[in-house]
Amino acid sequence: LNFTSNPTPDLRVRAAQMLLTYLGYQPGPVDGYAGKATSSALAAFCAEAKYAPVQIDDALLSELTRRVQLMK
């Protein structure tokens, strides 16, 4: 494996992509890379949830997880 040409996937980004998908947003592939689709899905979530746009951190993952749990 050659990790010098491509960074390793970010597990937080991957988790956010999975949760956004479950919530009905379209973050693109669940691959751990925050591309345009992930950014657009995150912006849509933040706008609809009235959640201040932030980076993908523990607080955002907690909020996404909480909203997924409310769906059950």
CSV table of N, CA and C in Angstrom, one decimal:
chain,number,residue,atom,x,y,z
A,1,LEU,N,0.8,-1.2,0.0
A,1,LEU,CA,0.0,0.0,0.0
A,1,LEU,C,0.9,1.2,0.0
A,2,ASN,N,0.4,2.2,-0.8
A,2,ASN,CA,1.2,3.5,-0.8
A,2,ASN,C,0.3,4.6,-0.3
A,3,PHE,N,0.6,5.0,0.9
A,3,PHE,CA,-0.2,6.1,1.5
A,3,PHE,C,0.4,7.5,1.3
A,4,THR,N,1.4,7.6,0.5
A,4,THR,CA,2.0,8.9,0.3
A,4,THR,C,1.3,9.7,-0.8
A,5,SER,N,0.7,9.0,-1.7
A,5,SER,CA,0.0,9.7,-2.8
A,5,SER,C,-1.5,10.1,-2.4
A,6,ASN,N,-2.1,9.3,-1.5
A,6,ASN,CA,-3.5,9.6,-1.1
A,6,ASN,C,-3.5,9.5,0.4
A,7,PRO,N,-4.2,10.5,1.0
A,7,PRO,CA,-4.3,10.4,2.5
A,7,PRO,C,-5.2,9.3,2.9
A,8,THR,N,-5.1,8.8,4.1
A,8,THR,CA,-6.0,7.8,4.6
A,8,THR,C,-7.4,8.3,4.8
A,9,PRO,N,-8.4,7.5,4.7
A,9,PRO,CA,-9.8,8.0,4.9
A,9,PRO,C,-9.9,8.5,6.4
A,10,ASP,N,-10.7,9.5,6.6
A,10,ASP,CA,-11.0,10.0,7.9
A,10,ASP,C,-12.3,9.3,8.4
A,11,LEU,N,-12.1,8.6,9.6
A,11,LEU,CA,-13.2,7.9,10.1
A,11,LEU,C,-14.4,8.7,10.6
A,12,ARG,N,-14.1,10.0,11.0
A,12,ARG,CA,-15.2,10.9,11.4
A,12,ARG,C,-16.0,11.3,10.2
A,13,VAL,N,-15.3,11.5,9.1
A,13,VAL,CA,-16.0,11.9,7.8
A,13,VAL,C,-16.8,10.7,7.4
A,14,ARG,N,-16.3,9.5,7.5
A,14,ARG,CA,-17.0,8.3,7.1
A,14,ARG,C,-18.2,8.1,7.9
A,15,ALA,N,-18.1,8.3,9.2
A,15,ALA,CA,-19.3,8.2,10.1
A,15,ALA,C,-20.4,9.2,9.7
A,16,ALA,N,-19.9,10.5,9.5
A,16,ALA,CA,-20.9,11.5,9.1
A,16,ALA,C,-21.6,11.2,7.8
A,17,GLN,N,-20.8,10.6,6.9
A,17,GLN,CA,-21.4,10.3,5.6
A,17,GLN,C,-22.5,9.2,5.8
A,18,MET,N,-22.2,8.2,6.6
A,18,MET,CA,-23.1,7.1,6.9
A,18,MET,C,-24.4,7.7,7.5
A,19,LEU,N,-24.2,8.5,8.5
A,19,LEU,CA,-25.4,9.1,9.2
A,19,LEU,C,-26.2,10.0,8.3
A,20,LEU,N,-25.5,10.8,7.6
A,20,LEU,CA,-26.2,11.7,6.6
A,20,LEU,C,-27.0,10.9,5.6
A,21,THR,N,-26.5,9.8,5.2
A,21,THR,CA,-27.2,8.9,4.2
A,21,THR,C,-28.4,8.3,4.9
A,22,TYR,N,-28.3,7.9,6.1
A,22,TYR,CA,-29.4,7.3,6.9
A,22,TYR,C,-30.5,8.3,7.1
A,23,LEU,N,-30.1,9.6,7.2
A,23,LEU,CA,-31.1,10.7,7.4
A,23,LEU,C,-31.7,11.1,6.1
A,24,GLY,N,-31.3,10.6,5.0
A,24,GLY,CA,-31.9,10.9,3.7
A,24,GLY,C,-31.1,11.9,2.9
A,25,TYR,N,-29.9,12.3,3.3
A,25,TYR,CA,-29.1,13.3,2.6
A,25,TYR,C,-28.2,12.4,1.6
A,26,GLN,N,-27.6,13.1,0.6
A,26,GLN,CA,-26.8,12.4,-0.4
A,26,GLN,C,-25.4,12.9,-0.3
A,27,PRO,N,-24.6,12.3,0.7
A,27,PRO,CA,-23.2,12.8,0.8
A,27,PRO,C,-22.2,12.1,-0.1
A,28,GLY,N,-22.7,11.3,-1.1
A,28,GLY,CA,-21.8,10.6,-2.0
A,28,GLY,C,-21.4,9.3,-1.4
A,29,PRO,N,-20.3,8.7,-1.9
A,29,PRO,CA,-19.9,7.5,-1.3
A,29,PRO,C,-19.4,7.6,0.1
A,30,VAL,N,-19.7,6.6,0.9
A,30,VAL,CA,-19.2,6.5,2.3
A,30,VAL,C,-17.8,6.0,2.3
A,31,ASP,N,-16.8,7.0,2.0
A,31,ASP,CA,-15.4,6.6,1.8
A,31,ASP,C,-14.5,7.3,2.7
A,32,GLY,N,-14.9,8.2,3.5
A,32,GLY,CA,-14.1,8.9,4.5
A,32,GLY,C,-13.4,10.1,3.9
A,33,TYR,N,-13.8,10.5,2.7
A,33,TYR,CA,-13.2,11.7,2.0
A,33,TYR,C,-14.3,12.8,1.9
A,34,ALA,N,-14.1,13.9,2.5
A,34,ALA,CA,-15.1,15.0,2.4
A,34,ALA,C,-15.0,15.8,1.1
A,35,GLY,N,-15.8,15.3,0.1
A,35,GLY,CA,-15.8,16.0,-1.2
A,35,GLY,C,-17.0,16.9,-1.3
A,36,LYS,N,-17.3,17.4,-2.5
A,36,LYS,CA,-18.4,18.3,-2.7
A,36,LYS,C,-19.7,17.8,-2.3
A,37,ALA,N,-20.0,16.5,-2.5
A,37,ALA,CA,-21.3,15.9,-2.2
A,37,ALA,C,-21.4,15.9,-0.6
A,38,THR,N,-20.4,15.5,0.1
A,38,THR,CA,-20.4,15.5,1.5
A,38,THR,C,-20.6,16.9,2.1
A,39,SER,N,-19.9,17.9,1.5
A,39,SER,CA,-20.1,19.3,2.0
A,39,SER,C,-21.5,19.8,1.7
A,40,SER,N,-22.1,19.4,0.6
A,40,SER,CA,-23.4,19.8,0.2
A,40,SER,C,-24.5,19.2,1.2
A,41,ALA,N,-24.3,17.9,1.4
A,41,ALA,CA,-25.2,17.2,2.3
A,41,ALA,C,-25.1,17.8,3.7
A,42,LEU,N,-23.9,18.0,4.2
A,42,LEU,CA,-23.7,18.6,5.5
A,42,LEU,C,-24.4,20.0,5.6
A,43,ALA,N,-24.2,20.8,4.5
A,43,ALA,CA,-24.8,22.1,4.5
A,43,ALA,C,-26.3,22.0,4.5
A,44,ALA,N,-26.9,21.1,3.8
A,44,ALA,CA,-28.3,20.9,3.8
A,44,ALA,C,-28.8,20.5,5.1
A,45,PHE,N,-28.1,19.5,5.8
A,45,PHE,CA,-28.5,19.1,7.1
A,45,PHE,C,-28.5,20.3,8.1
A,46,CYS,N,-27.4,21.1,8.1
A,46,CYS,CA,-27.3,22.2,9.0
A,46,CYS,C,-28.4,23.2,8.7
A,47,ALA,N,-28.7,23.5,7.5
A,47,ALA,CA,-29.8,24.4,7.2
A,47,ALA,C,-31.1,24.0,7.7
A,48,GLU,N,-31.5,22.7,7.4
A,48,GLU,CA,-32.8,22.2,7.8
A,48,GLU,C,-32.9,22.0,9.3
A,49,ALA,N,-31.8,21.6,9.9
A,49,ALA,CA,-31.8,21.3,11.4
A,49,ALA,C,-31.5,22.6,12.2
A,50,LYS,N,-31.3,23.7,11.5
A,50,LYS,CA,-30.9,25.0,12.2
A,50,LYS,C,-29.7,24.7,13.1
A,51,TYR,N,-28.8,24.0,12.6
A,51,TYR,CA,-27.5,23.7,13.3
A,51,TYR,C,-26.4,24.5,12.6
A,52,ALA,N,-25.7,25.2,13.4
A,52,ALA,CA,-24.6,26.0,12.9
A,52,ALA,C,-23.6,25.2,12.1
A,53,PRO,N,-23.3,25.6,10.9
A,53,PRO,CA,-22.3,24.8,10.1
A,53,PRO,C,-21.0,24.8,10.8
A,54,VAL,N,-20.5,23.6,11.0
A,54,VAL,CA,-19.2,23.4,11.7
A,54,VAL,C,-18.4,22.3,10.9
A,55,GLN,N,-17.2,22.1,11.4
A,55,GLN,CA,-16.5,21.0,10.8
A,55,GLN,C,-17.0,19.7,11.4
A,56,ILE,N,-16.6,18.6,10.8
A,56,ILE,CA,-17.1,17.3,11.3
A,56,ILE,C,-16.3,16.9,12.5
A,57,ASP,N,-16.9,17.1,13.7
A,57,ASP,CA,-16.3,16.8,15.0
A,57,ASP,C,-17.2,16.0,15.8
A,58,ASP,N,-16.8,15.7,17.1
A,58,ASP,CA,-17.6,14.9,17.9
A,58,ASP,C,-19.0,15.4,18.2
A,59,ALA,N,-19.1,16.8,18.3
A,59,ALA,CA,-20.4,17.4,18.6
A,59,ALA,C,-21.4,17.1,17.4
A,60,LEU,N,-20.9,17.3,16.2
A,60,LEU,CA,-21.7,17.1,15.0
A,60,LEU,C,-22.1,15.6,14.9
A,61,LEU,N,-21.2,14.7,15.1
A,61,LEU,CA,-21.5,13.3,15.1
A,61,LEU,C,-22.5,12.9,16.1
A,62,SER,N,-22.4,13.5,17.3
A,62,SER,CA,-23.4,13.3,18.3
A,62,SER,C,-24.8,13.7,17.9
A,63,GLU,N,-24.9,14.9,17.3
A,63,GLU,CA,-26.2,15.5,16.8
A,63,GLU,C,-26.7,14.6,15.7
A,64,LEU,N,-25.9,14.2,14.8
A,64,LEU,CA,-26.4,13.3,13.7
A,64,LEU,C,-26.9,12.0,14.3
A,65,THR,N,-26.1,11.4,15.2
A,65,THR,CA,-26.5,10.2,15.9
A,65,THR,C,-27.8,10.3,16.6
A,66,ARG,N,-28.0,11.4,17.3
A,66,ARG,CA,-29.2,11.7,18.1
A,66,ARG,C,-30.4,11.7,17.2
A,67,ARG,N,-30.3,12.4,16.0
A,67,ARG,CA,-31.4,12.5,15.1
A,67,ARG,C,-31.7,11.1,14.4
A,68,VAL,N,-30.7,10.3,14.2
A,68,VAL,CA,-31.0,9.0,13.7
A,68,VAL,C,-31.7,8.2,14.7
A,69,GLN,N,-31.3,8.3,16.0
A,69,GLN,CA,-32.0,7.5,17.1
A,69,GLN,C,-33.5,8.0,17.2
A,70,LEU,N,-33.8,9.2,16.9
A,70,LEU,CA,-35.1,9.7,17.0
A,70,LEU,C,-36.0,9.1,15.9
A,71,MET,N,-35.4,8.6,14.9
A,71,MET,CA,-36.2,8.0,13.8
A,71,MET,C,-36.7,6.7,14.1
A,72,LYS,N,-36.2,6.0,15.1
A,72,LYS,CA,-36.6,4.7,15.5
A,72,LYS,C,-37.9,4.6,16.1
